[in-house]
Amino acid sequence: MDVKRQPLYKRIYRERTSYLLLLPNLLFFVAFVWLPIIFSFGLSFFRYGLGAMQFIGFDNYIELAGDPRFWNALVNTVQYVLIMVPSCIILGLLVALLLNQPLIKGKTFFRLVALIPYIVPLATISLVWMWIFEPNWGLLNRIIGMAGIQPQLWLSDTTMALPSVTVVETWKRVGYYMILFLAGLQAIPPEYYEAALIEGADSWKNFRYITLPLLSHTTFFIVIIATTQAFKIFTSVFIMTKGGPAEATHSLVTLLYENGFGYFRMGYASAIAFVLLVIVLLIILVQVKFLKTETEYE
Amino acid sequence: MVRNRMFTLLCLLVLVAGMVYAGGEQEMDSASASKTITVWHFPWSPNFEEYMQGVADQYMAANPGITIKTVMLPWKGREAKFMAAIASKETPDITLVGADVAAKLEAGGGLVSFDGFNVDTSEIQPRLIKDTMFKGKMWGLPLAIETTAVPYNAKMLREAGISTKFEDLPKTWDEYLALAQKLTIDKNGDGVPEQYGTNWNPAGSIWGSYVPFLQSAGGRVFSEDGKRAAFNSPEGLEALRYFVDMHNKYKVIPPGMVSSHDAMYEVFLGGKTASIIGCDGDFIADLPRSYPDMEIVVGPTLKNKETVSQGWIGIGVVFKDSKYKQEAIDFIQFLARDDVNQGILEECGYVSVKTTITNKKAAAISPAMATAMEQTRLYGRPPLPHPLSRDLNGLLLPELQAAFLGSKTPEKALEDAEKAVQKRLDQIN
């Protein structure tokens, strides 16, 4: 008998051991992911925080649309994404290509070194970089001072703070993407390169017509991960600038945190969270539509 | 066979879970024999955790049947912890906070008023009781005032030929600006000063940086009834312009110090600034130990129309869900008892809220500390106990920073801040 034609309960009973084994994970997922999401969505229609909970319909979303701080945070967040995602991908790929070269000695050591920033907590990294960016005796200003350049206000200048934070976030994540790219590179069969060598292809052509297309799955995965991570930028901003100076580095998540856990406007913060969720979902859908390719060489 | 094993495993799991649950119940039963009062406190001093435990031990020895459980929390994220605790009804019985935080906790439905309970306030300065009351009620007992002051680097003053005597140091805003200009020195003539006269930054709390100057100019943060934002006024503008001009026009403040409040201290210690506006007392208290070579003097609190400095008042409050409210209030009163309170003040370097005791130990740290404490005692004002007082940092600081960095005029910055604050006030009123 075709299993698919059996009633659902019979199919579940038949696979009861599998379902039983899945149950703890499923319960955990529902309890700690789905229920909070649903609860948070419901909360976005309430005024909840200081005082009693009050249903206010779409008021939080209407307020959001007219809130200049929200639009400023959205613009900042998009800037983070636009700088961080390409930087992370390009640098991750470059480092992976470099550390995949057979001629380089001590590759394992260098791979480990490149991965260290990813392992170290972002809070710690942010504190270290605050010292590097410190305007009066920070390392960076000392270095540029040797070249005769005036000290810069890396985190205190409204035009420089966001790029400075982005540098830290990129530096933190490049190692992780490097490892993913490295795995992708090592999965490419060497026969392709050998065949290309016989055909007289140079390094660029190898990269353009073999490496890049065969890394498309990895690249696609990294684009999705990097985009969602960039949209969620929080820790470095929270520690290094607290959204300043003059809100120049405020992201949607720091704004959400500020409203939720600073002002206890849980309904409003939930509305921000849902707008962020929708934006990220839409962008990922677009990425899935336009970036997903099925490159296979026979 | 496999099915039998899984069944046995499941039974074992249920059995273990049941035993754990039963064990927990038993522990609660035995604990409930005495009344347990939980106190959440914060690192008022580096050794405050041990100190508070000692105080709790002393209280428990004198009060059999009461168990005091002290829990130290970090400063960061404390409000979120409080609100989560209130929402989940898992609050401690007592916490020690500023009146501004207390007002926020009360607005969240978390606190119980001390009115109607047996509380002795006879020895506490009446103005401090008044400053920490809101909605016409008393919500906590003042325990200590954190010191703030205007310290100067004595060596830099001498090098500039300026007297280090208290009476010769600036008393007014104008005198202070003139001194800061004198102390701003471009030693190598490259157009960039190596030494700046002062430091102020809109990065920490507006209650320690901007508000004392707003009040000194005669202005106020909220209207009398607390329903209107009142800082966008000629007085508010005068206060903001004072700092904006010091930074942008007179250039007596190191540029762009807006990313961190602590950076002010680092720059001062590094010998790049000669003074600090709104300096915390614990920094002054720690100097003789950590930087014995650095000699500082503390000057008078600056005056415009009024003489005002920041004086953070720590109060003991009781949560609404506390099972033992009177017992909790009794413990707070124990913290205010002369001998106990004296110990807390000496441990933390704070100023007394009482007329009966003085913190001689902290005053003995250095003449600078003694002067700072006296100035705070005379002129320190706590943040307003208003539900939005804490939120003002997030709403006002970005605008103050924009004015400070020159991306907005002071007028526009205050106007935008007023709109943001008024919107929030309208929502909570």
PDB file of N, CA, C and O in Angstrom, chain B residues 4-67:
ATOM      1  N   ASN B   4      10.449  -1.641  24.319  1.00  0.00           N
ATOM      2  CA  ASN B   4      10.522  -1.835  25.771  1.00  0.00           C
ATOM      3  C   ASN B   4      11.586  -0.944  26.410  1.00  0.00           C
ATOM      4  O   ASN B   4      11.383  -0.345  27.462  1.00  0.00           O
ATOM      5  N   ARG B   5      12.732  -0.854  25.725  1.00  0.00           N
ATOM      6  CA  ARG B   5      13.824  -0.030  26.257  1.00  0.00           C
ATOM      7  C   ARG B   5      13.410   1.444  26.315  1.00  0.00           C
ATOM      8  O   ARG B   5      13.683   2.145  27.282  1.00  0.00           O
ATOM      9  N   MET B   6      12.746   1.875  25.243  1.00  0.00           N
ATOM     10  CA  MET B   6      12.320   3.277  25.207  1.00  0.00           C
ATOM     11  C   MET B   6      11.318   3.570  26.308  1.00  0.00           C
ATOM     12  O   MET B   6      11.351   4.617  26.949  1.00  0.00           O
ATOM     13  N   PHE B   7      10.418   2.599  26.547  1.00  0.00           N
ATOM     14  CA  PHE B   7       9.417   2.771  27.595  1.00  0.00           C
ATOM     15  C   PHE B   7      10.096   2.881  28.967  1.00  0.00           C
ATOM     16  O   PHE B   7       9.770   3.752  29.778  1.00  0.00           O
ATOM     17  N   THR B   8      11.087   1.990  29.194  1.00  0.00           N
ATOM     18  CA  THR B   8      11.823   2.018  30.463  1.00  0.00           C
ATOM     19  C   THR B   8      12.524   3.366  30.640  1.00  0.00           C
ATOM     20  O   THR B   8      12.498   3.977  31.711  1.00  0.00           O
ATOM     21  N   LEU B   9      13.140   3.864  29.542  1.00  0.00           N
ATOM     22  CA  LEU B   9      13.853   5.145  29.577  1.00  0.00           C
ATOM     23  C   LEU B   9      12.907   6.288  29.931  1.00  0.00           C
ATOM     24  O   LEU B   9      13.206   7.147  30.768  1.00  0.00           O
ATOM     25  N   LEU B  10      11.734   6.244  29.324  1.00  0.00           N
ATOM     26  CA  LEU B  10      10.727   7.277  29.560  1.00  0.00           C
ATOM     27  C   LEU B  10      10.277   7.262  31.024  1.00  0.00           C
ATOM     28  O   LEU B  10      10.155   8.315  31.663  1.00  0.00           O
ATOM     29  N   CYS B  11      10.044   6.040  31.540  1.00  0.00           N
ATOM     30  CA  CYS B  11       9.639   5.908  32.948  1.00  0.00           C
ATOM     31  C   CYS B  11      10.707   6.483  33.877  1.00  0.00           C
ATOM     32  O   CYS B  11      10.403   7.184  34.846  1.00  0.00           O
ATOM     33  N   LEU B  12      11.967   6.183  33.558  1.00  0.00           N
ATOM     34  CA  LEU B  12      13.077   6.688  34.372  1.00  0.00           C
ATOM     35  C   LEU B  12      13.103   8.207  34.377  1.00  0.00           C
ATOM     36  O   LEU B  12      13.294   8.851  35.418  1.00  0.00           O
ATOM     37  N   LEU B  13      12.890   8.769  33.187  1.00  0.00           N
ATOM     38  CA  LEU B  13      12.891  10.228  33.059  1.00  0.00           C
ATOM     39  C   LEU B  13      11.804  10.852  33.924  1.00  0.00           C
ATOM     40  O   LEU B  13      12.034  11.824  34.640  1.00  0.00           O
ATOM     41  N   VAL B  14      10.608  10.253  33.859  1.00  0.00           N
ATOM     42  CA  VAL B  14       9.481  10.764  34.646  1.00  0.00           C
ATOM     43  C   VAL B  14       9.808  10.673  36.132  1.00  0.00           C
ATOM     44  O   VAL B  14       9.565  11.604  36.908  1.00  0.00           O
ATOM     45  N   LEU B  15      10.416   9.544  36.529  1.00  0.00           N
ATOM     46  CA  LEU B  15      10.770   9.319  37.935  1.00  0.00           C
ATOM     47  C   LEU B  15      11.762  10.372  38.434  1.00  0.00           C
ATOM     48  O   LEU B  15      11.587  10.990  39.492  1.00  0.00           O
ATOM     49  N   VAL B  16      12.803  10.584  37.611  1.00  0.00           N
ATOM     50  CA  VAL B  16      13.836  11.561  37.993  1.00  0.00           C
ATOM     51  C   VAL B  16      13.235  12.954  38.092  1.00  0.00           C
ATOM     52  O   VAL B  16      13.472  13.694  39.057  1.00  0.00           O
ATOM     53  N   ALA B  17      12.394  13.306  37.098  1.00  0.00           N
ATOM     54  CA  ALA B  17      11.765  14.635  37.107  1.00  0.00           C
ATOM     55  C   ALA B  17      10.919  14.805  38.358  1.00  0.00           C
ATOM     56  O   ALA B  17      10.932  15.849  39.007  1.00  0.00           O
ATOM     57  N   GLY B  18      10.179  13.766  38.724  1.00  0.00           N
ATOM     58  CA  GLY B  18       9.339  13.798  39.917  1.00  0.00           C
ATOM     59  C   GLY B  18      10.155  13.998  41.169  1.00  0.00           C
ATOM     60  O   GLY B  18       9.803  14.788  42.046  1.00  0.00           O
ATOM     61  N   MET B  19      11.300  13.299  41.229  1.00  0.00           N
ATOM     62  CA  MET B  19      12.165  13.420  42.413  1.00  0.00           C
ATOM     63  C   MET B  19      12.734  14.821  42.539  1.00  0.00           C
ATOM     64  O   MET B  19      12.790  15.401  43.625  1.00  0.00           O
ATOM     65  N   VAL B  20      13.154  15.363  41.388  1.00  0.00           N
ATOM     66  CA  VAL B  20      13.712  16.726  41.391  1.00  0.00           C
ATOM     67  C   VAL B  20      12.670  17.719  41.865  1.00  0.00           C
ATOM     68  O   VAL B  20      12.909  18.571  42.714  1.00  0.00           O
ATOM     69  N   TYR B  21      11.436  17.545  41.359  1.00  0.00           N
ATOM     70  CA  TYR B  21      10.342  18.448  41.721  1.00  0.00           C
ATOM     71  C   TYR B  21      10.059  18.349  43.220  1.00  0.00           C
ATOM     72  O   TYR B  21       9.949  19.347  43.921  1.00  0.00           O
ATOM     73  N   ALA B  22       9.981  17.096  43.706  1.00  0.00           N
ATOM     74  CA  ALA B  22       9.689  16.886  45.123  1.00  0.00           C
ATOM     75  C   ALA B  22      10.787  17.477  45.991  1.00  0.00           C
ATOM     76  O   ALA B  22      10.526  18.104  47.018  1.00  0.00           O
ATOM     77  N   GLY B  23      12.034  17.321  45.581  1.00  0.00           N
ATOM     78  CA  GLY B  23      13.169  17.878  46.316  1.00  0.00           C
ATOM     79  C   GLY B  23      13.065  19.376  46.420  1.00  0.00           C
ATOM     80  O   GLY B  23      13.281  19.972  47.467  1.00  0.00           O
ATOM     81  N   GLY B  24      12.689  20.009  45.313  1.00  0.00           N
ATOM     82  CA  GLY B  24      12.535  21.469  45.270  1.00  0.00           C
ATOM     83  C   GLY B  24      11.474  21.939  46.240  1.00  0.00           C
ATOM     84  O   GLY B  24      11.661  22.892  46.982  1.00  0.00           O
ATOM     85  N   GLU B  25      10.351  21.218  46.263  1.00  0.00           N
ATOM     86  CA  GLU B  25       9.262  21.577  47.160  1.00  0.00           C
ATOM     87  C   GLU B  25       9.718  21.533  48.616  1.00  0.00           C
ATOM     88  O   GLU B  25       9.439  22.420  49.397  1.00  0.00           O
ATOM     89  N   GLN B  26      10.500  20.453  48.901  1.00  0.00           N
ATOM     90  CA  GLN B  26      10.959  20.281  50.274  1.00  0.00           C
ATOM     91  C   GLN B  26      11.854  21.448  50.700  1.00  0.00           C
ATOM     92  O   GLN B  26      11.733  21.985  51.787  1.00  0.00           O
ATOM     93  N   GLU B  27      12.730  21.904  49.766  1.00  0.00           N
ATOM     94  CA  GLU B  27      13.643  22.996  50.050  1.00  0.00           C
ATOM     95  C   GLU B  27      12.869  24.279  50.354  1.00  0.00           C
ATOM     96  O   GLU B  27      13.185  25.014  51.270  1.00  0.00           O
ATOM     97  N   MET B  28      11.829  24.502  49.557  1.00  0.00           N
ATOM     98  CA  MET B  28      11.018  25.703  49.762  1.00  0.00           C
ATOM     99  C   MET B  28      10.341  25.669  51.127  1.00  0.00           C
ATOM    100  O   MET B  28      10.277  26.664  51.822  1.00  0.00           O
ATOM    101  N   ASP B  29       9.872  24.447  51.505  1.00  0.00           N
ATOM    102  CA  ASP B  29       9.193  24.325  52.790  1.00  0.00           C
ATOM    103  C   ASP B  29      10.119  24.678  53.940  1.00  0.00           C
ATOM    104  O   ASP B  29       9.754  25.423  54.844  1.00  0.00           O
ATOM    105  N   SER B  30      11.342  24.138  53.858  1.00  0.00           N
ATOM    106  CA  SER B  30      12.258  24.400  54.958  1.00  0.00           C
ATOM    107  C   SER B  30      12.663  25.870  54.990  1.00  0.00           C
ATOM    108  O   SER B  30      12.842  26.454  56.051  1.00  0.00           O
ATOM    109  N   ALA B  31      12.788  26.468  53.796  1.00  0.00           N
ATOM    110  CA  ALA B  31      13.180  27.881  53.747  1.00  0.00           C
ATOM    111  C   ALA B  31      12.089  28.785  54.285  1.00  0.00           C
ATOM    112  O   ALA B  31      12.350  29.831  54.862  1.00  0.00           O
ATOM    113  N   SER B  32      10.832  28.360  54.109  1.00  0.00           N
ATOM    114  CA  SER B  32       9.741  29.240  54.501  1.00  0.00           C
ATOM    115  C   SER B  32       9.590  29.332  56.023  1.00  0.00           C
ATOM    116  O   SER B  32       8.761  30.071  56.516  1.00  0.00           O
ATOM    117  N   ALA B  33      10.408  28.561  56.750  1.00  0.00           N
ATOM    118  CA  ALA B  33      10.365  28.667  58.205  1.00  0.00           C
ATOM    119  C   ALA B  33      10.788  30.054  58.653  1.00  0.00           C
ATOM    120  O   ALA B  33      10.346  30.550  59.671  1.00  0.00           O
ATOM    121  N   SER B  34      11.705  30.725  57.885  1.00  0.00           N
ATOM    122  CA  SER B  34      12.056  32.096  58.210  1.00  0.00           C
ATOM    123  C   SER B  34      11.612  32.996  57.064  1.00  0.00           C
ATOM    124  O   SER B  34      11.351  32.525  55.969  1.00  0.00           O
ATOM    125  N   LYS B  35      11.505  34.272  57.352  1.00  0.00           N
ATOM    126  CA  LYS B  35      11.081  35.215  56.317  1.00  0.00           C
ATOM    127  C   LYS B  35      12.314  35.649  55.539  1.00  0.00           C
ATOM    128  O   LYS B  35      13.243  36.220  56.127  1.00  0.00           O
ATOM    129  N   THR B  36      12.306  35.367  54.259  1.00  0.00           N
ATOM    130  CA  THR B  36      13.481  35.703  53.443  1.00  0.00           C
ATOM    131  C   THR B  36      13.246  37.013  52.701  1.00  0.00           C
ATOM    132  O   THR B  36      12.266  37.161  51.979  1.00  0.00           O
ATOM    133  N   ILE B  37      14.143  37.959  52.926  1.00  0.00           N
ATOM    134  CA  ILE B  37      14.077  39.260  52.241  1.00  0.00           C
ATOM    135  C   ILE B  37      15.231  39.286  51.238  1.00  0.00           C
ATOM    136  O   ILE B  37      16.399  39.182  51.629  1.00  0.00           O
ATOM    137  N   THR B  38      14.896  39.426  49.976  1.00  0.00           N
ATOM    138  CA  THR B  38      15.937  39.479  48.951  1.00  0.00           C
ATOM    139  C   THR B  38      16.227  40.933  48.596  1.00  0.00           C
ATOM    140  O   THR B  38      15.300  41.713  48.343  1.00  0.00           O
ATOM    141  N   VAL B  39      17.517  41.249  48.573  1.00  0.00           N
ATOM    142  CA  VAL B  39      17.934  42.633  48.272  1.00  0.00           C
ATOM    143  C   VAL B  39      18.793  42.614  47.006  1.00  0.00           C
ATOM    144  O   VAL B  39      19.826  41.943  46.966  1.00  0.00           O
ATOM    145  N   TRP B  40      18.346  43.319  45.997  1.00  0.00           N
ATOM    146  CA  TRP B  40      19.186  43.512  44.809  1.00  0.00           C
ATOM    147  C   TRP B  40      19.933  44.837  44.990  1.00  0.00           C
ATOM    148  O   TRP B  40      19.311  45.879  45.217  1.00  0.00           O
ATOM    149  N   HIS B  41      21.241  44.754  44.889  1.00  0.00           N
ATOM    150  CA  HIS B  41      21.995  46.001  44.997  1.00  0.00           C
ATOM    151  C   HIS B  41      23.044  46.062  43.897  1.00  0.00           C
ATOM    152  O   HIS B  41      23.207  45.104  43.132  1.00  0.00           O
ATOM    153  N   PHE B  42      23.752  47.156  43.840  1.00  0.00           N
ATOM    154  CA  PHE B  42      24.679  47.418  42.735  1.00  0.00           C
ATOM    155  C   PHE B  42      26.056  47.764  43.281  1.00  0.00           C
ATOM    156  O   PHE B  42      26.177  48.117  44.451  1.00  0.00           O
ATOM    157  N   PRO B  43      27.085  47.666  42.436  1.00  0.00           N
ATOM    158  CA  PRO B  43      28.444  47.900  42.960  1.00  0.00           C
ATOM    159  C   PRO B  43      28.692  49.372  43.300  1.00  0.00           C
ATOM    160  O   PRO B  43      29.359  50.084  42.564  1.00  0.00           O
ATOM    161  N   TRP B  44      28.149  49.811  44.415  1.00  0.00           N
ATOM    162  CA  TRP B  44      28.371  51.193  44.854  1.00  0.00           C
ATOM    163  C   TRP B  44      29.844  51.429  45.168  1.00  0.00           C
ATOM    164  O   TRP B  44      30.307  52.561  45.185  1.00  0.00           O
ATOM    165  N   SER B  45      30.551  50.350  45.502  1.00  0.00           N
ATOM    166  CA  SER B  45      32.008  50.444  45.698  1.00  0.00           C
ATOM    167  C   SER B  45      32.585  49.116  45.212  1.00  0.00           C
ATOM    168  O   SER B  45      31.839  48.147  45.025  1.00  0.00           O
ATOM    169  N   PRO B  46      33.909  49.043  45.006  1.00  0.00           N
ATOM    170  CA  PRO B  46      34.484  47.786  44.492  1.00  0.00           C
ATOM    171  C   PRO B  46      34.204  46.584  45.404  1.00  0.00           C
ATOM    172  O   PRO B  46      34.074  45.472  44.928  1.00  0.00           O
ATOM    173  N   ASN B  47      34.107  46.820  46.705  1.00  0.00           N
ATOM    174  CA  ASN B  47      33.884  45.698  47.632  1.00  0.00           C
ATOM    175  C   ASN B  47      32.481  45.705  48.234  1.00  0.00           C
ATOM    176  O   ASN B  47      32.251  45.173  49.320  1.00  0.00           O
ATOM    177  N   PHE B  48      31.562  46.304  47.528  1.00  0.00           N
ATOM    178  CA  PHE B  48      30.235  46.500  48.125  1.00  0.00           C
ATOM    179  C   PHE B  48      29.489  45.188  48.359  1.00  0.00           C
ATOM    180  O   PHE B  48      28.696  45.076  49.290  1.00  0.00           O
ATOM    181  N   GLU B  49      29.755  44.207  47.520  1.00  0.00           N
ATOM    182  CA  GLU B  49      29.072  42.914  47.657  1.00  0.00           C
ATOM    183  C   GLU B  49      29.399  42.299  49.027  1.00  0.00           C
ATOM    184  O   GLU B  49      28.503  41.892  49.772  1.00  0.00           O
ATOM    185  N   GLU B  50      30.701  42.259  49.358  1.00  0.00           N
ATOM    186  CA  GLU B  50      31.119  41.701  50.642  1.00  0.00           C
ATOM    187  C   GLU B  50      30.593  42.585  51.781  1.00  0.00           C
ATOM    188  O   GLU B  50      30.165  42.094  52.819  1.00  0.00           O
ATOM    189  N   TYR B  51      30.641  43.883  51.531  1.00  0.00           N
ATOM    190  CA  TYR B  51      30.208  44.798  52.574  1.00  0.00           C
ATOM    191  C   TYR B  51      28.728  44.586  52.908  1.00  0.00           C
ATOM    192  O   TYR B  51      28.349  44.486  54.075  1.00  0.00           O
ATOM    193  N   MET B  52      27.913  44.489  51.871  1.00  0.00           N
ATOM    194  CA  MET B  52      26.473  44.299  52.086  1.00  0.00           C
ATOM    195  C   MET B  52      26.191  42.965  52.761  1.00  0.00           C
ATOM    196  O   MET B  52      25.265  42.852  53.571  1.00  0.00           O
ATOM    197  N   GLN B  53      26.968  41.958  52.421  1.00  0.00           N
ATOM    198  CA  GLN B  53      26.777  40.656  53.062  1.00  0.00           C
ATOM    199  C   GLN B  53      27.052  40.773  54.561  1.00  0.00           C
ATOM    200  O   GLN B  53      26.329  40.207  55.384  1.00  0.00           O
ATOM    201  N   GLY B  54      28.089  41.551  54.894  1.00  0.00           N
ATOM    202  CA  GLY B  54      28.410  41.776  56.310  1.00  0.00           C
ATOM    203  C   GLY B  54      27.266  42.483  57.021  1.00  0.00           C
ATOM    204  O   GLY B  54      26.894  42.124  58.149  1.00  0.00           O
ATOM    205  N   VAL B  55      26.684  43.474  56.360  1.00  0.00           N
ATOM    206  CA  VAL B  55      25.551  44.205  56.938  1.00  0.00           C
ATOM    207  C   VAL B  55      24.368  43.252  57.135  1.00  0.00           C
ATOM    208  O   VAL B  55      23.702  43.250  58.181  1.00  0.00           O
ATOM    209  N   ALA B  56      24.142  42.405  56.119  1.00  0.00           N
ATOM    210  CA  ALA B  56      23.030  41.441  56.198  1.00  0.00           C
ATOM    211  C   ALA B  56      23.255  40.464  57.357  1.00  0.00           C
ATOM    212  O   ALA B  56      22.319  40.167  58.117  1.00  0.00           O
ATOM    213  N   ASP B  57      24.491  40.007  57.512  1.00  0.00           N
ATOM    214  CA  ASP B  57      24.814  39.078  58.607  1.00  0.00           C
ATOM    215  C   ASP B  57      24.539  39.726  59.964  1.00  0.00           C
ATOM    216  O   ASP B  57      23.986  39.105  60.875  1.00  0.00           O
ATOM    217  N   GLN B  58      24.934  40.990  60.052  1.00  0.00           N
ATOM    218  CA  GLN B  58      24.723  41.745  61.295  1.00  0.00           C
ATOM    219  C   GLN B  58      23.222  41.832  61.613  1.00  0.00           C
ATOM    220  O   GLN B  58      22.803  41.635  62.748  1.00  0.00           O
ATOM    221  N   TYR B  59      22.430  42.094  60.568  1.00  0.00           N
ATOM    222  CA  TYR B  59      20.979  42.227  60.758  1.00  0.00           C
ATOM    223  C   TYR B  59      20.352  40.889  61.145  1.00  0.00           C
ATOM    224  O   TYR B  59      19.513  40.822  62.046  1.00  0.00           O
ATOM    225  N   MET B  60      20.797  39.831  60.473  1.00  0.00           N
ATOM    226  CA  MET B  60      20.217  38.511  60.744  1.00  0.00           C
ATOM    227  C   MET B  60      20.547  38.055  62.169  1.00  0.00           C
ATOM    228  O   MET B  60      19.733  37.421  62.826  1.00  0.00           O
ATOM    229  N   ALA B  61      21.759  38.404  62.626  1.00  0.00           N
ATOM    230  CA  ALA B  61      22.146  38.017  63.989  1.00  0.00           C
ATOM    231  C   ALA B  61      21.233  38.688  65.021  1.00  0.00           C
ATOM    232  O   ALA B  61      20.890  38.090  66.041  1.00  0.00           O
ATOM    233  N   ALA B  62      20.832  39.911  64.701  1.00  0.00           N
ATOM    234  CA  ALA B  62      19.986  40.654  65.640  1.00  0.00           C
ATOM    235  C   ALA B  62      18.499  40.356  65.455  1.00  0.00           C
ATOM    236  O   ALA B  62      17.685  40.717  66.300  1.00  0.00           O
ATOM    237  N   ASN B  63      18.160  39.746  64.315  1.00  0.00           N
ATOM    238  CA  ASN B  63      16.749  39.486  64.015  1.00  0.00           C
ATOM    239  C   ASN B  63      16.534  38.032  63.600  1.00  0.00           C
ATOM    240  O   ASN B  63      16.396  37.737  62.403  1.00  0.00           O
ATOM    241  N   PRO B  64      16.519  37.123  64.557  1.00  0.00           N
ATOM    242  CA  PRO B  64      16.291  35.717  64.191  1.00  0.00           C
ATOM    243  C   PRO B  64      14.915  35.584  63.521  1.00  0.00           C
ATOM    244  O   PRO B  64      13.980  36.288  63.885  1.00  0.00           O
ATOM    245  N   GLY B  65      14.836  34.729  62.548  1.00  0.00           N
ATOM    246  CA  GLY B  65      13.559  34.583  61.834  1.00  0.00           C
ATOM    247  C   GLY B  65      13.544  35.376  60.550  1.00  0.00           C
ATOM    248  O   GLY B  65      12.632  35.240  59.737  1.00  0.00           O
ATOM    249  N   ILE B  66      14.541  36.250  60.359  1.00  0.00           N
ATOM    250  CA  ILE B  66      14.648  36.999  59.104  1.00  0.00           C
ATOM    251  C   ILE B  66      15.923  36.552  58.397  1.00  0.00           C
ATOM    252  O   ILE B  66      16.998  36.522  58.995  1.00  0.00           O
ATOM    253  N   THR B  67      15.778  36.193  57.127  1.00  0.00           N
ATOM    254  CA  THR B  67      16.954  35.864  56.315  1.00  0.00           C
ATOM    255  C   THR B  67      17.105  36.941  55.249  1.00  0.00           C
ATOM    256  O   THR B  67      16.158  37.207  54.503  1.00  0.00           O
TER     257      THR B  67
END
